[in-house]
Coordinates of C-alpha atoms in Angstrom, one line a residue:
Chain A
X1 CA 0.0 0.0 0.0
X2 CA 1.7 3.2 -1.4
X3 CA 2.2 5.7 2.0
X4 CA 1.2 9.6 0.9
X5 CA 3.4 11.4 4.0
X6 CA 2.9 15.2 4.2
X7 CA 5.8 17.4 5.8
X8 CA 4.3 20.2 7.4
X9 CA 5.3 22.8 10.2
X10 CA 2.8 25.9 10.3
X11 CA 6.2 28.0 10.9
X12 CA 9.1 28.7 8.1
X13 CA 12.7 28.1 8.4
X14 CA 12.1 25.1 11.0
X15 CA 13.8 22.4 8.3
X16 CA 10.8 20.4 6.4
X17 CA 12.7 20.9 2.6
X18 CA 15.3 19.5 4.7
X19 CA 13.6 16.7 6.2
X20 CA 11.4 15.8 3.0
X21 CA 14.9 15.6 1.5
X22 CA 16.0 13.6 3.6
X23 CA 13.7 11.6 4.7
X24 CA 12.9 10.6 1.5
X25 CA 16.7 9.5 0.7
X26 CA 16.6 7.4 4.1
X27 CA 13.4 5.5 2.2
X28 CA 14.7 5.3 -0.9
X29 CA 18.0 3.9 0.7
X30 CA 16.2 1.2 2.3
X31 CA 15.1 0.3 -0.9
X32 CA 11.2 2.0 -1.4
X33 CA 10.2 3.5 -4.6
X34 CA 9.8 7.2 -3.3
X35 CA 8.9 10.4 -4.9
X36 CA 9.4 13.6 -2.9
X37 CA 6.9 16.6 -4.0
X38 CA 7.6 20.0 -3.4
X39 CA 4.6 22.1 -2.9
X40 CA 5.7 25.5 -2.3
X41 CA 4.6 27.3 -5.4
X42 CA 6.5 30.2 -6.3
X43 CA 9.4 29.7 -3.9
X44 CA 10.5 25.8 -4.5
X45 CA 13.5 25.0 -3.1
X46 CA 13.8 21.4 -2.5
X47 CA 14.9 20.9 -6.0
X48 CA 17.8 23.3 -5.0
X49 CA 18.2 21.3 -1.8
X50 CA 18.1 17.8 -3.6
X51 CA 20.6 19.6 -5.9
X52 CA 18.6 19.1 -9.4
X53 CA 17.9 22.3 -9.5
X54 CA 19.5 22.5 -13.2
X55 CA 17.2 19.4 -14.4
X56 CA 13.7 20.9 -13.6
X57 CA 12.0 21.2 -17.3
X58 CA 8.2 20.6 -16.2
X59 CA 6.6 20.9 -12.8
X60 CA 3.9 20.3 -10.0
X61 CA 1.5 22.4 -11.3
X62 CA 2.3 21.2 -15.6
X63 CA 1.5 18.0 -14.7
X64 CA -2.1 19.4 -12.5
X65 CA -2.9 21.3 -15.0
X66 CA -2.7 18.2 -17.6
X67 CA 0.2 20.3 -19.5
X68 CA 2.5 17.5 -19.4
X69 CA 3.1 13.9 -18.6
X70 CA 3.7 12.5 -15.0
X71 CA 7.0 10.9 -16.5
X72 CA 8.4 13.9 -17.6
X73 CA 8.1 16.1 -14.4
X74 CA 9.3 13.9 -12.1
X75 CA 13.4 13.9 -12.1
X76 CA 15.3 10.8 -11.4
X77 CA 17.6 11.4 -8.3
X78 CA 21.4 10.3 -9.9
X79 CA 22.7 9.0 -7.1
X80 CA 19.5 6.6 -5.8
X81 CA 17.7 5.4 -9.0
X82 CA 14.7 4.9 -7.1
X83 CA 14.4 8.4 -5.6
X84 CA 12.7 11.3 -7.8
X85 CA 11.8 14.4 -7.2
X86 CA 8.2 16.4 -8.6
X87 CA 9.4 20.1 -8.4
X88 CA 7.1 23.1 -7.7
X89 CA 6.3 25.8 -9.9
X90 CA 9.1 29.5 -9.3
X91 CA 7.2 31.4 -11.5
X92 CA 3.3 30.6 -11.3
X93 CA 1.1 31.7 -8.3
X94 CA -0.4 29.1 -5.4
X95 CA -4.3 29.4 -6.5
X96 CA -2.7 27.7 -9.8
X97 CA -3.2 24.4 -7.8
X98 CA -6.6 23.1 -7.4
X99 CA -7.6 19.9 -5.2
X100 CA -8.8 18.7 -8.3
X101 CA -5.3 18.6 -9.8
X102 CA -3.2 18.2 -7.0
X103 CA -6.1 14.7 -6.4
X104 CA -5.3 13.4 -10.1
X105 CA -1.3 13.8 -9.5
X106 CA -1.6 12.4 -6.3
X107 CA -3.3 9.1 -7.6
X108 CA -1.6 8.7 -10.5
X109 CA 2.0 9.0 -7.9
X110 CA 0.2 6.5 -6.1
X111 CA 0.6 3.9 -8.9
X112 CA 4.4 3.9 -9.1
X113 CA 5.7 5.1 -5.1
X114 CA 5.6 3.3 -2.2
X115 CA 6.0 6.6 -0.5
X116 CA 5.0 10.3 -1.6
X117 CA 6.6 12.5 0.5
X118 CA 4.8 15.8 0.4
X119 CA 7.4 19.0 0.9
X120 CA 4.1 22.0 2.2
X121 CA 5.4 25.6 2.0
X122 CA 4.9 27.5 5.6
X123 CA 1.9 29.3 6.4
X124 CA -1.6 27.4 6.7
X125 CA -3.6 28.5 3.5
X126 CA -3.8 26.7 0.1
X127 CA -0.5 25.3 -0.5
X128 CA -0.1 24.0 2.8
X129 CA -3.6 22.6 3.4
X130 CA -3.3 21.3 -0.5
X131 CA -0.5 19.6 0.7
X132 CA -1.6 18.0 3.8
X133 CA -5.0 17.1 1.9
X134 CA -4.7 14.0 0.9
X135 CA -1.9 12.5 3.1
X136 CA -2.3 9.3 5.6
X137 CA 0.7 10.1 7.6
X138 CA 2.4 13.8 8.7
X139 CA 5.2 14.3 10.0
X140 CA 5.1 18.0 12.2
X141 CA 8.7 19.5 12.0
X142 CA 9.1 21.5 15.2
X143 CA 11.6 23.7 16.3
X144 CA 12.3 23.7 20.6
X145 CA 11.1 27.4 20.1
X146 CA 7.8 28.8 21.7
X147 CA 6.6 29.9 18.2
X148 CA 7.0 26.7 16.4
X149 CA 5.7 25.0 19.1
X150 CA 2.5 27.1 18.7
X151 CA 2.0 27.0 14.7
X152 CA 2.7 23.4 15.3
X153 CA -0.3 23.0 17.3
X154 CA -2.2 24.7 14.9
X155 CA -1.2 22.9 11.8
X156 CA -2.1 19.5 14.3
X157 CA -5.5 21.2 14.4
X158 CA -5.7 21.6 10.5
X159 CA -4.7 17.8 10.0
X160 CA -7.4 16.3 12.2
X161 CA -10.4 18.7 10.7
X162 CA -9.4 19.9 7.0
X163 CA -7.9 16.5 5.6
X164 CA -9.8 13.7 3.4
X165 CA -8.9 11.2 5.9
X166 CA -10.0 13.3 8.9
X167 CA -13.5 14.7 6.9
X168 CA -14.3 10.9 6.5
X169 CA -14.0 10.0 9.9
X170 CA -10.5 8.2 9.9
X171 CA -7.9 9.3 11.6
X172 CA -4.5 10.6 10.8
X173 CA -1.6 9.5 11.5
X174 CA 0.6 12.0 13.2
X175 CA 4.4 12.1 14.3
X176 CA 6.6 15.1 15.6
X177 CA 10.3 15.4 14.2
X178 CA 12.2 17.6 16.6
X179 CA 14.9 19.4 14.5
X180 CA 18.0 21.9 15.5
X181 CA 17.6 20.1 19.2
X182 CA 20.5 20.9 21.2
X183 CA 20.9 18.3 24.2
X184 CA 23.4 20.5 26.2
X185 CA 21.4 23.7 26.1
X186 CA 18.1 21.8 27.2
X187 CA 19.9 20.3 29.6
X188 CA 20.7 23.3 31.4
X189 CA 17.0 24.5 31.2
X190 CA 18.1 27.0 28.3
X191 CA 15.8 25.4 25.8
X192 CA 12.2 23.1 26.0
X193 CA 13.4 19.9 26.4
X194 CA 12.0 16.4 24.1
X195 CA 9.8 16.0 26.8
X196 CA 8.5 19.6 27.2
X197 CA 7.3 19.7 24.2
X198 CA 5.7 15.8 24.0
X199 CA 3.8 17.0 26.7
X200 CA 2.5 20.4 24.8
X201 CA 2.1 18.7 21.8
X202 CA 0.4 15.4 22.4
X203 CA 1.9 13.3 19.1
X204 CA 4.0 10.4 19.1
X205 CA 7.7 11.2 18.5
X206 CA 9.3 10.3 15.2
X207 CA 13.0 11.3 15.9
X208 CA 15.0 14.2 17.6
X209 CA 17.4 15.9 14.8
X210 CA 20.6 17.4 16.9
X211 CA 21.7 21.2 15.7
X212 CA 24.3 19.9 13.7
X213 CA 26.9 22.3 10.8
X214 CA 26.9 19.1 8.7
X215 CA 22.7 20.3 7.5
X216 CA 24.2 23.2 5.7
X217 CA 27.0 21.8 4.4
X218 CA 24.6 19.2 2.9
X219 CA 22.6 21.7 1.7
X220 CA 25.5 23.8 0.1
X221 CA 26.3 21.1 -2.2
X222 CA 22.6 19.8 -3.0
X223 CA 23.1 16.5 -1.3
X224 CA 20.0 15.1 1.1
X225 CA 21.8 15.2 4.6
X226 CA 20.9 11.4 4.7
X227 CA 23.5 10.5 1.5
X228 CA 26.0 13.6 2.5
X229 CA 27.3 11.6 5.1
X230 CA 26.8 8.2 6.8
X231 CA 28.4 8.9 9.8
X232 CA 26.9 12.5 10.6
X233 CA 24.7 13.2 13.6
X234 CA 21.4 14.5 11.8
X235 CA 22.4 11.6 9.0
X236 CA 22.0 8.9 11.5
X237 CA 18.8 10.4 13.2
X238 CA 17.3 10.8 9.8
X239 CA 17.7 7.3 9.0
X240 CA 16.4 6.0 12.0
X241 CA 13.4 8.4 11.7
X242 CA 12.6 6.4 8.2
X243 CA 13.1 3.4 9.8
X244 CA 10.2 4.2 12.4
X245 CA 8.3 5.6 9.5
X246 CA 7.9 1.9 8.1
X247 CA 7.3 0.8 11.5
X248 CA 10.5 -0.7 12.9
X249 CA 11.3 -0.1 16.0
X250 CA 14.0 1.9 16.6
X251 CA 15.6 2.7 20.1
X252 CA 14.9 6.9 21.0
X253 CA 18.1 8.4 21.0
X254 CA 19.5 11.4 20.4
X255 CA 22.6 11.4 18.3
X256 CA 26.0 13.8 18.9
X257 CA 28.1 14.8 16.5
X258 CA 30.8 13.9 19.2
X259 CA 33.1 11.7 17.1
X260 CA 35.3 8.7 18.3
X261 CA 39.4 9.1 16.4
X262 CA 38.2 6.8 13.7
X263 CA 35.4 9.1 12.2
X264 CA 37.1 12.2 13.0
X265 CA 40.2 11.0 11.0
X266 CA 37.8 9.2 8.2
X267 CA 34.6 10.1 8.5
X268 CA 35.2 14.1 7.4
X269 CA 37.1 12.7 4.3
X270 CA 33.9 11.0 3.2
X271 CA 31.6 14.2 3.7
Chain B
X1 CA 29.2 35.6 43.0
X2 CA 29.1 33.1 39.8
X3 CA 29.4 30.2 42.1
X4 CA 25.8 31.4 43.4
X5 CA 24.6 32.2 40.1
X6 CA 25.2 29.0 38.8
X7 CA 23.3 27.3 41.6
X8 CA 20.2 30.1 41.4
X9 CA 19.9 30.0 37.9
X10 CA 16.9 27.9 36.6
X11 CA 17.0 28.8 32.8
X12 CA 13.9 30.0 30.7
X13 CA 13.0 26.9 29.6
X14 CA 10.6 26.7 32.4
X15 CA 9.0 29.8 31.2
X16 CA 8.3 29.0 27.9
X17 CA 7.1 26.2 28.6
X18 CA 4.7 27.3 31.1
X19 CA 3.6 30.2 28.4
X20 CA 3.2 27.6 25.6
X21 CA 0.8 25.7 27.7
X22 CA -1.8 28.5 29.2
X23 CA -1.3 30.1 25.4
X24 CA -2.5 26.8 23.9
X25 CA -5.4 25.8 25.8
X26 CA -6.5 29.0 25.5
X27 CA -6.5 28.6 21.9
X28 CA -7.6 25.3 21.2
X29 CA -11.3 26.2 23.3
X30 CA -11.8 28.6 20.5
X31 CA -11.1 26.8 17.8
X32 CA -12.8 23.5 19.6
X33 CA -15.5 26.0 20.5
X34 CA -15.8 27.6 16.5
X35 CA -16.3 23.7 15.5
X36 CA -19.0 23.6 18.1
X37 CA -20.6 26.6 16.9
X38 CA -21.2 25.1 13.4
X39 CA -22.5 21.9 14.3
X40 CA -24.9 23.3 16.5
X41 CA -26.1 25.6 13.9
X42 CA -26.3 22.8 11.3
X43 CA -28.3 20.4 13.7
X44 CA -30.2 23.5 15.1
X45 CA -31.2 24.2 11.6
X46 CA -31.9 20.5 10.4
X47 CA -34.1 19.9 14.3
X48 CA -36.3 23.2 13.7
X49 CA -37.0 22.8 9.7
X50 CA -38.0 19.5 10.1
X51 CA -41.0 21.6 11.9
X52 CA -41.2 25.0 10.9
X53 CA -40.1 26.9 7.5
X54 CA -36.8 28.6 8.5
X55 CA -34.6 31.0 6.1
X56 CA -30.9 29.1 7.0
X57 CA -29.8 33.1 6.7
X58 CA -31.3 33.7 9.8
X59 CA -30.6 31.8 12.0
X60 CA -27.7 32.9 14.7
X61 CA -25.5 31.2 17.0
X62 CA -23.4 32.3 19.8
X63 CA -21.8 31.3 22.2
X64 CA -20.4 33.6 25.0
X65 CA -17.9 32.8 27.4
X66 CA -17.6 34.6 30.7
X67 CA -16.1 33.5 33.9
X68 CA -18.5 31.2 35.5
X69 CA -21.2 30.6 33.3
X70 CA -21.3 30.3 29.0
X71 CA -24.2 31.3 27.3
X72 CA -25.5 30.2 24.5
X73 CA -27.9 32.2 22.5
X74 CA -29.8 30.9 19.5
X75 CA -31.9 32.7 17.8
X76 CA -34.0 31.6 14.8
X77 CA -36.0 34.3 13.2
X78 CA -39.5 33.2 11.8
X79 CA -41.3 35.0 9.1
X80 CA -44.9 35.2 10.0
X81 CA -46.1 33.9 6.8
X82 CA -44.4 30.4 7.2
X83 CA -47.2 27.6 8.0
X84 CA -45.9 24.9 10.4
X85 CA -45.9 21.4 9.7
X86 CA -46.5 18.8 11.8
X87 CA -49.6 20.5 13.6
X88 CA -47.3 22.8 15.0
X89 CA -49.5 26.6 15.4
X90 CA -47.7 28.6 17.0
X91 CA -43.5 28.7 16.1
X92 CA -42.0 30.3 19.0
X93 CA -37.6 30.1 18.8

């Protein structure tokens, strides 16, 4: 049964593009078929981030609007040959989409993905509820920062009244992704801790992703944190994330980018 | 001095915490509340028609909070030329 996972946060700048990205490596890694979609019309980026920013010929919003083919949007990731990427529109507006549209790409994704990872711009009006609308699984991306926290519980709100599966009575499935968590600071009371914010928010926990200079570095080169480097703090949490997503169980932890000799001397030759 | 400091301070973790959750339930009656407000107006709507001619536009809902006791106000206006059903004579909201 083909998964349709939305990645949604409420607040900007809190790491979904980063998490879609690299989420959907981790899957494709363990050997899923997995599109990622980006849904931010007007400002995509996850194309940038997945680094096929050069490759993009057709779009989100071609293929909803019946202007071209599924198979010639969606970009084959060259380094995973069973990762591709459905970029959004830069220069068209958001009320370009239509549920209709978004409904037909969506099904037809279905027929070739075991997962379609949904990338939702910020904010909570069309592109993000667009996003979310047809999903069976979200993942909330939350900062340990009082205004995340807040547009998080909003966009929880939004998933349990304005999606498919919550206007016919199911239920979605929810899970919070912690990111930029730094373990010493919420130690010393400086920052709301894992559990703080469990508490406030109510979801299950999907994974805690530590602050860690490896995401930009990823980023800079347009590599999905997950395949940048192995070894790396946020890599490792990512992939155990993914792992949860398909239902293993996975031992909570929080990784450090505290390195033993071995990766220090090899591991940073690799990234 | 720092000694002490280290040992007084508690960190604003505490606080923000402690914001986030008076903030939130705050917010999530209203919205809970907002939900409320349309379903009673829909089953309102669909209980009184099933009686008495009623123009949907007309009909109001509110419900106002104060510190020990809600209220909740409907009010249904009736044109004086609708004919109950049902052997209903005289429509009173």
């Amino acid at each position: 049964m083909p998964k349709i996972l939305v990645v949604t946060s409420g607040k900007g700048g809190v790491g979904k593009t980063t998490s879609t990205a690299a989420l959907g490596a981790a899957l494709a890694q363990s050997n899923h078929k997995v599109a990622v979609v980006d849904f931010d019309v007007g400002l995509r980026n996850l194309d940038l981030v997945m680094g096929a920013e050069r490759r993009v010929v057709y779009d989100l919003i071609n293929v909803a609007q019946g202007d071209a083919k599924l198979h010639q949007a969606l970009i084959r990731d060259k380094r995973l040959d069973n990762l591709y990427l459905l970029a959004a529109s830069q220069t068209r507006d958001k009320d370009a989409l239509t549920e209709d549209g978004v409904r037909r790409v969506i099904d037809e994704l279905r027929e070739r993905f075991d997962w379609i990872v949904c990338d939702s711009p910020a904010g909570i009006e069309r592109g993000a509820t667009l996003a979310m609308r047809f999903a069976d699984v979200a993942v909330v991306v939350a900062n340990p920062e009082v205004s995340s926290v807040r547009d998080s519980d909003r966009i929880i709100g939004l998933l349990d009244a304005k999606t498919e599966i919550a206007e016919n009575g199911g239920r979605m499935e929810k899970h919070l992704l912690l990111t930029r968590y730094d373990a010493g600071r919420a130690a010393r009371g400086e920052m709301l801790n894992v559990e703080d914010v469990l508490e406030i928010l109510s979801i299950p926990l999907l994974g805690v992703i530590p602050e860690s200079e490896e995401v930009l570095r990823a980023s800079n080169v347009g590599t999905p944190v997950t395949l940048h480097s192995g070894v790396s703090a946020p890599s490792r949490a990512y992939a155990d994330a993914a792992r949860r997503l398909c239902g293993v169980e996975v031992p909570m932890e929080i990784p450090s980018d505290k390195k033993g000799l071995l990766v220090r001397l090899f591991g940073r030759r690799a990234a | 001095m720092k000694l002490f400091d280290f040992f007084n301070r508690r960190g604003s973790a505490p606080v923000a915490r402690e914001r986030l959750q008076i903030l939130l339930a705050h917010e999530r009656a209203s919205v809970s509340n907002s939900n409320l407000v349309a379903l009673l107006h829909r089953e309102v709507l669909a209980a009184v028609s099933k009686h008495i001619e009623i123009d949907p536009e007309k009909v109001e809902i509110k419900l106002r909070e104060g510190d020990k006791v809600s209220l909740l106000e409907i009010d249904i206006e009736i044109s004086t030329s609708a004919s109950a059903r049902g052997g209903l004579s005289d429509a009173a909201a």
